[in-house]
Short mmCIF file of N, CA and C in Angstrom, two decimals:
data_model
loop_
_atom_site.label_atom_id
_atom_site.label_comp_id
_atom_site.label_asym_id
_atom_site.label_seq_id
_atom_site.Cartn_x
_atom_site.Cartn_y
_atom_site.Cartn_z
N UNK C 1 63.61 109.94 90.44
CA UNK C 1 63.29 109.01 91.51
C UNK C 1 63.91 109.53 92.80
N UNK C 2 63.47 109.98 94.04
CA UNK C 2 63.77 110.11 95.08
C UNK C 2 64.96 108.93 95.70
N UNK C 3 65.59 109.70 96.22
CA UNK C 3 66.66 108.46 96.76
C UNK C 3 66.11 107.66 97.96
N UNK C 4 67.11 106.86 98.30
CA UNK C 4 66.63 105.99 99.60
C UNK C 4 65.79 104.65 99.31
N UNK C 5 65.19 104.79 97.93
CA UNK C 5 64.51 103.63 97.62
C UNK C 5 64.70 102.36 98.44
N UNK C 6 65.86 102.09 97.47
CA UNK C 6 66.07 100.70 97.35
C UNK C 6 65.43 99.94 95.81
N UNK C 7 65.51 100.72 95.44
CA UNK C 7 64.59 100.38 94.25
C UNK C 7 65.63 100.42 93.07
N UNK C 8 65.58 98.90 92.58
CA UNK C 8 66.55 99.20 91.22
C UNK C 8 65.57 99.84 89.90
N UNK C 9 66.27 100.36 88.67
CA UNK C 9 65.95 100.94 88.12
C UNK C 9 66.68 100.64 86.53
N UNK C 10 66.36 100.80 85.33
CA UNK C 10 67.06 100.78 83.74
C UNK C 10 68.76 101.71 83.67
N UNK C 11 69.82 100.80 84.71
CA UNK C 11 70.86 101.17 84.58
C UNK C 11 71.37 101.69 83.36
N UNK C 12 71.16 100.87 82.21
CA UNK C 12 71.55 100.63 80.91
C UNK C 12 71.29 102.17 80.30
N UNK C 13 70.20 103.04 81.01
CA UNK C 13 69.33 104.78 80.15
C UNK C 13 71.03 105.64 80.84
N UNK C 14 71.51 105.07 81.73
CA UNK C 14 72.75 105.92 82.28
C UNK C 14 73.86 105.92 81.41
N UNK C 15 74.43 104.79 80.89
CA UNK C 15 75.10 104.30 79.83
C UNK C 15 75.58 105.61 78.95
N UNK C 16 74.99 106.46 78.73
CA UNK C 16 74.97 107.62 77.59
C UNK C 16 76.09 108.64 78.18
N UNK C 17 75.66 108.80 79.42
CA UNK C 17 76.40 109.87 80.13
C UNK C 17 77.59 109.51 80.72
N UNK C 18 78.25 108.56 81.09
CA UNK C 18 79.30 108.01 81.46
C UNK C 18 80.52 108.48 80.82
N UNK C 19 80.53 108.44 79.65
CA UNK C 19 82.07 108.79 78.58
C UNK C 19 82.35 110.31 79.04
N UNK C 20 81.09 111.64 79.03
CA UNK C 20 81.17 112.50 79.09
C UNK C 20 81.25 112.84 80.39
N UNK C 21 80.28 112.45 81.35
CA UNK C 21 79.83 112.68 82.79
C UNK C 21 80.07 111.60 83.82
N UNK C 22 81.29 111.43 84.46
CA UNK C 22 81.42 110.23 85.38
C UNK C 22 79.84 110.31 86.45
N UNK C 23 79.42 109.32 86.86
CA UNK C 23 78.53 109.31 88.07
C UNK C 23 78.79 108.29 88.56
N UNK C 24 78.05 107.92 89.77
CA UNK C 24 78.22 107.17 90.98
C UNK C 24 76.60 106.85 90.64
N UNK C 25 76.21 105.12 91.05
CA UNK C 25 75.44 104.66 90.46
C UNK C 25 74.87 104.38 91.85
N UNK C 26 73.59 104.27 91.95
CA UNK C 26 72.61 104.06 93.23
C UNK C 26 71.26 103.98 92.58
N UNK C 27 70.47 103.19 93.71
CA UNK C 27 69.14 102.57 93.22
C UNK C 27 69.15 100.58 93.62
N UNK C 28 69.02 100.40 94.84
CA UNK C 28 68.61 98.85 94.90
C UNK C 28 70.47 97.66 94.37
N UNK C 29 71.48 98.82 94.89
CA UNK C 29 72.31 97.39 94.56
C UNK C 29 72.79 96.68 96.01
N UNK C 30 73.17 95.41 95.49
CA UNK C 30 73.20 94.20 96.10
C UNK C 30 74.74 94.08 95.57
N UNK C 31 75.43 93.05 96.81
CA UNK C 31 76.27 92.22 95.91
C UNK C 31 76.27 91.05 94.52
N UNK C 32 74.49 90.91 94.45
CA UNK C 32 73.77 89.87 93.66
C UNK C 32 74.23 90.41 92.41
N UNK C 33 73.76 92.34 92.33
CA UNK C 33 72.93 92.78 90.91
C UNK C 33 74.38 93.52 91.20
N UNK C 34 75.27 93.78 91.45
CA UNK C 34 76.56 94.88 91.26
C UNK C 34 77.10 94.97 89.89
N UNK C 35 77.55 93.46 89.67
CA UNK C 35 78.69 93.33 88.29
C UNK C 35 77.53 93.57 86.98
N UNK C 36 76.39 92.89 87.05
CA UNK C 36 75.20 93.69 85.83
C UNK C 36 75.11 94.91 85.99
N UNK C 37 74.96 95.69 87.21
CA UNK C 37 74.63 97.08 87.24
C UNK C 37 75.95 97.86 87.00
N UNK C 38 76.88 97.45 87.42
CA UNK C 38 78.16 98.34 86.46
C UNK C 38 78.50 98.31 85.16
N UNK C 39 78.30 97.06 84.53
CA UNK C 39 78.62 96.85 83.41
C UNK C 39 77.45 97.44 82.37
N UNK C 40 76.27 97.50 82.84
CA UNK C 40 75.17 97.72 81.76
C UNK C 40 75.30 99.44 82.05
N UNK C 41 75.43 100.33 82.83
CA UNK C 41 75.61 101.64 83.21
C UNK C 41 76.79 102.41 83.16
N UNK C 42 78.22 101.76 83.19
CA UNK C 42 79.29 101.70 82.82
C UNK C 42 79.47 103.00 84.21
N UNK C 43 79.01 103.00 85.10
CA UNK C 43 78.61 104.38 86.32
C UNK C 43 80.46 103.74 86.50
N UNK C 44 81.18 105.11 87.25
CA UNK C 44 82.42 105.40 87.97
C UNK C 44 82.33 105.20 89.03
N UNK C 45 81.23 105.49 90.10
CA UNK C 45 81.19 104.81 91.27
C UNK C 45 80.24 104.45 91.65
N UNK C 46 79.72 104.20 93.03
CA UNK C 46 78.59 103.26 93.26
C UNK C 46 78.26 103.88 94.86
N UNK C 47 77.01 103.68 95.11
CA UNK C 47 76.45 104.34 96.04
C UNK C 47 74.75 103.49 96.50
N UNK C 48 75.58 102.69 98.06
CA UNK C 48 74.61 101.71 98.55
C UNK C 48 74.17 102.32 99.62
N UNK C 49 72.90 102.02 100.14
CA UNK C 49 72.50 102.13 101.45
C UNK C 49 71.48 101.43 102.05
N UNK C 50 70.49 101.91 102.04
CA UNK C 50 69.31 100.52 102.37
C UNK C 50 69.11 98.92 102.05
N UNK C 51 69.83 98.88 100.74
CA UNK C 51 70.07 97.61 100.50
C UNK C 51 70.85 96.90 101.20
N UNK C 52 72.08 97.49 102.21
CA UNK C 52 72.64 97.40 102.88
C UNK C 52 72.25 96.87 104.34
N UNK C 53 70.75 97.18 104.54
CA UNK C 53 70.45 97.15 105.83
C UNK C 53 68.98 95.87 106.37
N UNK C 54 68.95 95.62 107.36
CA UNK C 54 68.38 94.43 107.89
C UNK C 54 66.86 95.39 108.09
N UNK C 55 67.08 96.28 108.64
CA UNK C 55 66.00 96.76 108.78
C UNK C 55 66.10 98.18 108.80
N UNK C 56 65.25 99.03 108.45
CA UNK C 56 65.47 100.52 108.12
C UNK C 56 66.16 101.58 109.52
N UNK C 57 67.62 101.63 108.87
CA UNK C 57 69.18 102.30 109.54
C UNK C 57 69.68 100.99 110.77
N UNK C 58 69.31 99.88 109.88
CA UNK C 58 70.21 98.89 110.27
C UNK C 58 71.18 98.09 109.83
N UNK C 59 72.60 98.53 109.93
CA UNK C 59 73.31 98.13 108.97
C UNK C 59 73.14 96.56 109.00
N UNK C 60 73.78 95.69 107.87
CA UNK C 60 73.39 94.66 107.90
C UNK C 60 75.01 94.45 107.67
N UNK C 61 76.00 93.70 108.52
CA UNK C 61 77.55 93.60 108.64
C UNK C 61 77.93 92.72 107.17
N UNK C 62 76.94 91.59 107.40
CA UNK C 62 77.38 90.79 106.32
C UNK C 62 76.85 91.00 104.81
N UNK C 63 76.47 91.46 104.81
CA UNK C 63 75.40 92.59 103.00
C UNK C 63 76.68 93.35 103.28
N UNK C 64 77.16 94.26 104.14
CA UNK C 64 78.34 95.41 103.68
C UNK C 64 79.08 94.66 103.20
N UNK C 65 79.94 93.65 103.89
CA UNK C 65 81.03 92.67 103.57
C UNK C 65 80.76 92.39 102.19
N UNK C 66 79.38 91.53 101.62
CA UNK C 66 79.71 90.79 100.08
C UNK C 66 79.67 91.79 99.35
N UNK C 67 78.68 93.28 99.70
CA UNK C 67 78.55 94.11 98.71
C UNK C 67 80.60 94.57 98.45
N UNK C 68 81.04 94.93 99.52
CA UNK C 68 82.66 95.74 99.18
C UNK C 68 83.30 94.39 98.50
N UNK C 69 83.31 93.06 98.89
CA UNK C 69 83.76 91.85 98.16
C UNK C 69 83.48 92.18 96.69
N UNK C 70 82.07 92.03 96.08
CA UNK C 70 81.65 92.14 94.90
C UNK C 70 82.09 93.50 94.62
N UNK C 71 82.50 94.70 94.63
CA UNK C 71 82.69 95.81 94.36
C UNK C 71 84.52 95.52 93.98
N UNK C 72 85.05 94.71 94.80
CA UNK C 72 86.31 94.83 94.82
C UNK C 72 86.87 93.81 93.72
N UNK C 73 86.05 93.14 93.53
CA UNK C 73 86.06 91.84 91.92
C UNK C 73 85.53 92.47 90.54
N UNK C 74 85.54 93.98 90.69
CA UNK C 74 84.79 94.58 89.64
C UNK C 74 86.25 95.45 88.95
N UNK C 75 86.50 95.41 87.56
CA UNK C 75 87.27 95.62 86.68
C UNK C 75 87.14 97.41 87.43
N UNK C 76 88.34 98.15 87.20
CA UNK C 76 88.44 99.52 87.19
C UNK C 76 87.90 99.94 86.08
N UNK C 77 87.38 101.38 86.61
CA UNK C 77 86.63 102.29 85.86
C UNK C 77 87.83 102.77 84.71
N UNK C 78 87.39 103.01 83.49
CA UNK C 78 88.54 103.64 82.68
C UNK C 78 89.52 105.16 83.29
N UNK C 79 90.54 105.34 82.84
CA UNK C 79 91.01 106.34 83.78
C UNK C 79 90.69 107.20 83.24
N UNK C 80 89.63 107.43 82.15
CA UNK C 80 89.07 108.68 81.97
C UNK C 80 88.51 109.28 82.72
N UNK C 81 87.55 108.03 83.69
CA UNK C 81 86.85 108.24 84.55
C UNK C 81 87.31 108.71 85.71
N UNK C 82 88.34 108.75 86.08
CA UNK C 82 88.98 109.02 87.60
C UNK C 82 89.34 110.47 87.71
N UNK C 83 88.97 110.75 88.48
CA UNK C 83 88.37 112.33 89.49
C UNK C 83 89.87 113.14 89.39
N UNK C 84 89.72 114.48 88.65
CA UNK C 84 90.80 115.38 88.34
C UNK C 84 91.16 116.54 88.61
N UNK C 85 89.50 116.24 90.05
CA UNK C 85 89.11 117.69 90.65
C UNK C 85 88.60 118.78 90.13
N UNK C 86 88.34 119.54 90.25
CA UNK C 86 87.12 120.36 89.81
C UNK C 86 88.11 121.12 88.68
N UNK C 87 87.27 121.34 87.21
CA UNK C 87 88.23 121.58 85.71
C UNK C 87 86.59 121.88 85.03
#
């Protein structure tokens, strides 16, 4: 899928690669769909943009705000997951 969508997508097919392969999860999140889309994808980080915005490369102040709110109410990634620099 080309990026930039905005388009969510079957978080849950990512799920597989997580234990082995940390990623950063993107595709249509919201502060709405965040805590389902981490938990069903188990993704290390997260990566918003258009969903973010009022109108296309318009940030939208208050979508940034609930999205980092909802991001910041979200359980830590296992510390398997946390970045050990290039190995």
């Amino acid at each position: 899928m080309p990026g930039g969508t905005g388009n969510t997508w079957d978080w849950a097919t990512a799920a597989a690669l997580a234990p082995h392969h940390p990623f950063a999860l993107a595709g249509g999140l919201t502060a709405a769909n965040l805590p389902e889309a981490v938990r069903a994808s188990q993704a290390a980080g997260l990566d918003a943009s258009s969903s973010l915005e009022t109108a296309p490369g318009i940030k939208n102040p208050d979508a940034i705000r609930a999205f980092l709110e909802a991001a910041a109410a979200l359980p830590p990634p296992p510390a398997s997951f946390v970045w050990k620099g290039n190995s």
